[in-house]
mmCIF file of C-alpha atoms in Angstrom:
data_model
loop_
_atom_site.group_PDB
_atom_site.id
_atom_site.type_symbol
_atom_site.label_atom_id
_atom_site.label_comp_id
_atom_site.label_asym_id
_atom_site.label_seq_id
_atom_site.Cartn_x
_atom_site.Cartn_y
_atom_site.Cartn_z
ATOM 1 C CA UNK A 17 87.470 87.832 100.335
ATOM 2 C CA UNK A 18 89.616 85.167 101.470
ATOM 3 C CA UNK A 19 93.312 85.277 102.910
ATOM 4 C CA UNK A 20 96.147 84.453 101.182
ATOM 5 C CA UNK A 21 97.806 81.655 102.788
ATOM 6 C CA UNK A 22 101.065 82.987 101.821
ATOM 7 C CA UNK A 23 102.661 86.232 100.271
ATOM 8 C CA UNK A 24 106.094 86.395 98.579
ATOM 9 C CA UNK A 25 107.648 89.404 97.869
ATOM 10 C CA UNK A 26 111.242 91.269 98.153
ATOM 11 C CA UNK A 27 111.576 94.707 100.185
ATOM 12 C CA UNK A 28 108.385 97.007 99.647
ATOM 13 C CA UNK A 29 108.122 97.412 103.306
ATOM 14 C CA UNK A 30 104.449 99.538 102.546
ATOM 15 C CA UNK A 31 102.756 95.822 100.933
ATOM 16 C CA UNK A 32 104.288 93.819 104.012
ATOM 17 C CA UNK A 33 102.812 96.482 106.748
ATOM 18 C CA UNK A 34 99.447 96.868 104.886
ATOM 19 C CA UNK A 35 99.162 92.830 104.313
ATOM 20 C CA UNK A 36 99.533 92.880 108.607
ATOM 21 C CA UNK A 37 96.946 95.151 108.862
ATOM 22 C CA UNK A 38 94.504 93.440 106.423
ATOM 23 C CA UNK A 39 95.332 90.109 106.134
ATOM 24 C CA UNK A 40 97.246 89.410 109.857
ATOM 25 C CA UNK A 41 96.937 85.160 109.276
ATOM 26 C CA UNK A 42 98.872 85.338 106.203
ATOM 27 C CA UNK A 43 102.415 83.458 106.175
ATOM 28 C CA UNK A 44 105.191 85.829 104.960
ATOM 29 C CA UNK A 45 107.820 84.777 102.484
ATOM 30 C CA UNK A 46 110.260 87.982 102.033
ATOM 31 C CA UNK A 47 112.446 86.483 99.344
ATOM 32 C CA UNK A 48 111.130 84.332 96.980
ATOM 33 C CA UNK A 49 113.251 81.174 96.028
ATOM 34 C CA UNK A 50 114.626 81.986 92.705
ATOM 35 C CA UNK A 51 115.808 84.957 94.292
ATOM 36 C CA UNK A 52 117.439 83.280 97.115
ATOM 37 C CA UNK A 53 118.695 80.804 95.009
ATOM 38 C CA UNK A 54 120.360 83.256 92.910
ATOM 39 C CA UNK A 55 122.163 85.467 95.408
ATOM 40 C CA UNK A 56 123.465 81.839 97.255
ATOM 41 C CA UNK A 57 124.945 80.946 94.095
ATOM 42 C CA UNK A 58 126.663 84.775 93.000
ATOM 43 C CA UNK A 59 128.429 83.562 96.269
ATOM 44 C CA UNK A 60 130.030 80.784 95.419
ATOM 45 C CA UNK A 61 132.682 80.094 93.075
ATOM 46 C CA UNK A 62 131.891 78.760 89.696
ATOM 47 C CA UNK A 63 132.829 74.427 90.310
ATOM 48 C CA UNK A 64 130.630 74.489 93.264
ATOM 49 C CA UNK A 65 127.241 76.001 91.570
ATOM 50 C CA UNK A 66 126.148 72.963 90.166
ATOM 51 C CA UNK A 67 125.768 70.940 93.411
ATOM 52 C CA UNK A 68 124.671 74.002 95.527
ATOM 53 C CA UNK A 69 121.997 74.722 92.799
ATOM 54 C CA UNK A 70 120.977 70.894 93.819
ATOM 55 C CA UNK A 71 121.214 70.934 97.087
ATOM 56 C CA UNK A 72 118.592 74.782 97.314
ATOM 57 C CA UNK A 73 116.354 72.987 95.219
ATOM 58 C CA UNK A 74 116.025 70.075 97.675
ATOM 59 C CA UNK A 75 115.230 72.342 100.234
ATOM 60 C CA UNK A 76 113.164 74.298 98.374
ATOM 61 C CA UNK A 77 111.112 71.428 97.086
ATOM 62 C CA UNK A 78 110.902 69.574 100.517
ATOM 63 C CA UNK A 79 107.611 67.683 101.273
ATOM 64 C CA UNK A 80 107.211 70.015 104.650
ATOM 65 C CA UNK A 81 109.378 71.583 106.643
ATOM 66 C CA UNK A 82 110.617 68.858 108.517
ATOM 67 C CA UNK A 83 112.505 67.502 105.451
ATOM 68 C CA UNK A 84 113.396 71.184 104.042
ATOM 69 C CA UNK A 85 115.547 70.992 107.740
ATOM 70 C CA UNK A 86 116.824 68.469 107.387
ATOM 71 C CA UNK A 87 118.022 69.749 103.683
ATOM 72 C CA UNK A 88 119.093 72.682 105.323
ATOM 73 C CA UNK A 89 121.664 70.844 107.631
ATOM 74 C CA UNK A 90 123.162 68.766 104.654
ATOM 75 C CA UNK A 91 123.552 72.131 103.063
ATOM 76 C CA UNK A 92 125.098 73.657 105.786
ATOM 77 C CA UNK A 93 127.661 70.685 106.545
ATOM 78 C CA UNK A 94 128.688 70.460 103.278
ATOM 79 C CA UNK A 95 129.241 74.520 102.797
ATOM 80 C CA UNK A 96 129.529 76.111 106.344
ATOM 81 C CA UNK A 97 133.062 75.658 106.774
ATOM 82 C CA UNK A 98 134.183 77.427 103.324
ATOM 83 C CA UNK A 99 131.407 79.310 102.931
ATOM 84 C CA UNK A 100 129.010 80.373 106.101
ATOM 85 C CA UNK A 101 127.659 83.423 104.812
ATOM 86 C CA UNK A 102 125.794 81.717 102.002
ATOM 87 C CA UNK A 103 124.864 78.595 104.454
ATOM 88 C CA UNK A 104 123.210 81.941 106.714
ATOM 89 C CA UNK A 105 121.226 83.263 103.846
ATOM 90 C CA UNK A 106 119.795 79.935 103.148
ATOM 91 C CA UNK A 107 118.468 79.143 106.806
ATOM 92 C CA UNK A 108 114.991 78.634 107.211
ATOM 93 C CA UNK A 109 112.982 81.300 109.292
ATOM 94 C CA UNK A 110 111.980 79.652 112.556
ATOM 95 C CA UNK A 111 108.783 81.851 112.251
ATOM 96 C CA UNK A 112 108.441 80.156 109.134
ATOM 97 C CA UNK A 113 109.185 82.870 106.710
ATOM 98 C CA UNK A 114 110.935 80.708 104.291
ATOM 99 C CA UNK A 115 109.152 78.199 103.483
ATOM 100 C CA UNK A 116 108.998 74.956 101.448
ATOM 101 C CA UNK A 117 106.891 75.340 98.437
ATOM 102 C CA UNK A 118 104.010 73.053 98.877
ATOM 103 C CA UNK A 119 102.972 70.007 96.546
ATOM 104 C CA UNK A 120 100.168 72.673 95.465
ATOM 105 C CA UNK A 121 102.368 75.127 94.353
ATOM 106 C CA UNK A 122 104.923 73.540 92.533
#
């Protein structure tokens, strides 16, 4: 059986310790984007959902993760200052945790 090139999942520390052990070249994902999404937006006030609903899903749907960066740092400019605990949650993992969802699987 092949690896999965990525896994997704939320918590369930059991499935991420037994997908190192099988699996070790799998990319993790441990929240999935709807999920993120969500929990930036319960963070925000109401009048500024709308463009930070945008502004996730141009990161999220980046080309690679040169471009979901640079989405990232528009995000962050234009909500870091009012709101930097929401611009934290929506950094991308350097190891590459959260990534971009490829053209694939979109």
């Amino acid at each position: 059986m092949r690896a999965p090139v990525l896994a997704v999942g939320d918590g369930a520390l059991g499935f991420w310790n037994a997908l190192i052990e099988v699996f070790p070249e799998t990319r993790h994902q441990r929240r999935c984007w709807v999920h993120k999404t969500v929990n930036c937006l319960d963070s925000l006030p109401k009048s500024a959902q709308p463009a930070a609903k945008k502004a996730i899903q141009d990161i999220c749907n980046a080309e690679d993760r040169e471009h979901a960066a640079k989405a990232v740092a528009a995000f962050a400019k234009q909500y870091g200052a009012k709101f930097p605990k929401v611009v934290k949650k929506i950094r991308l993992d350097p190891r590459g945790g959260h990534t971009p969802l490829a053209p694939s699987w979109r």
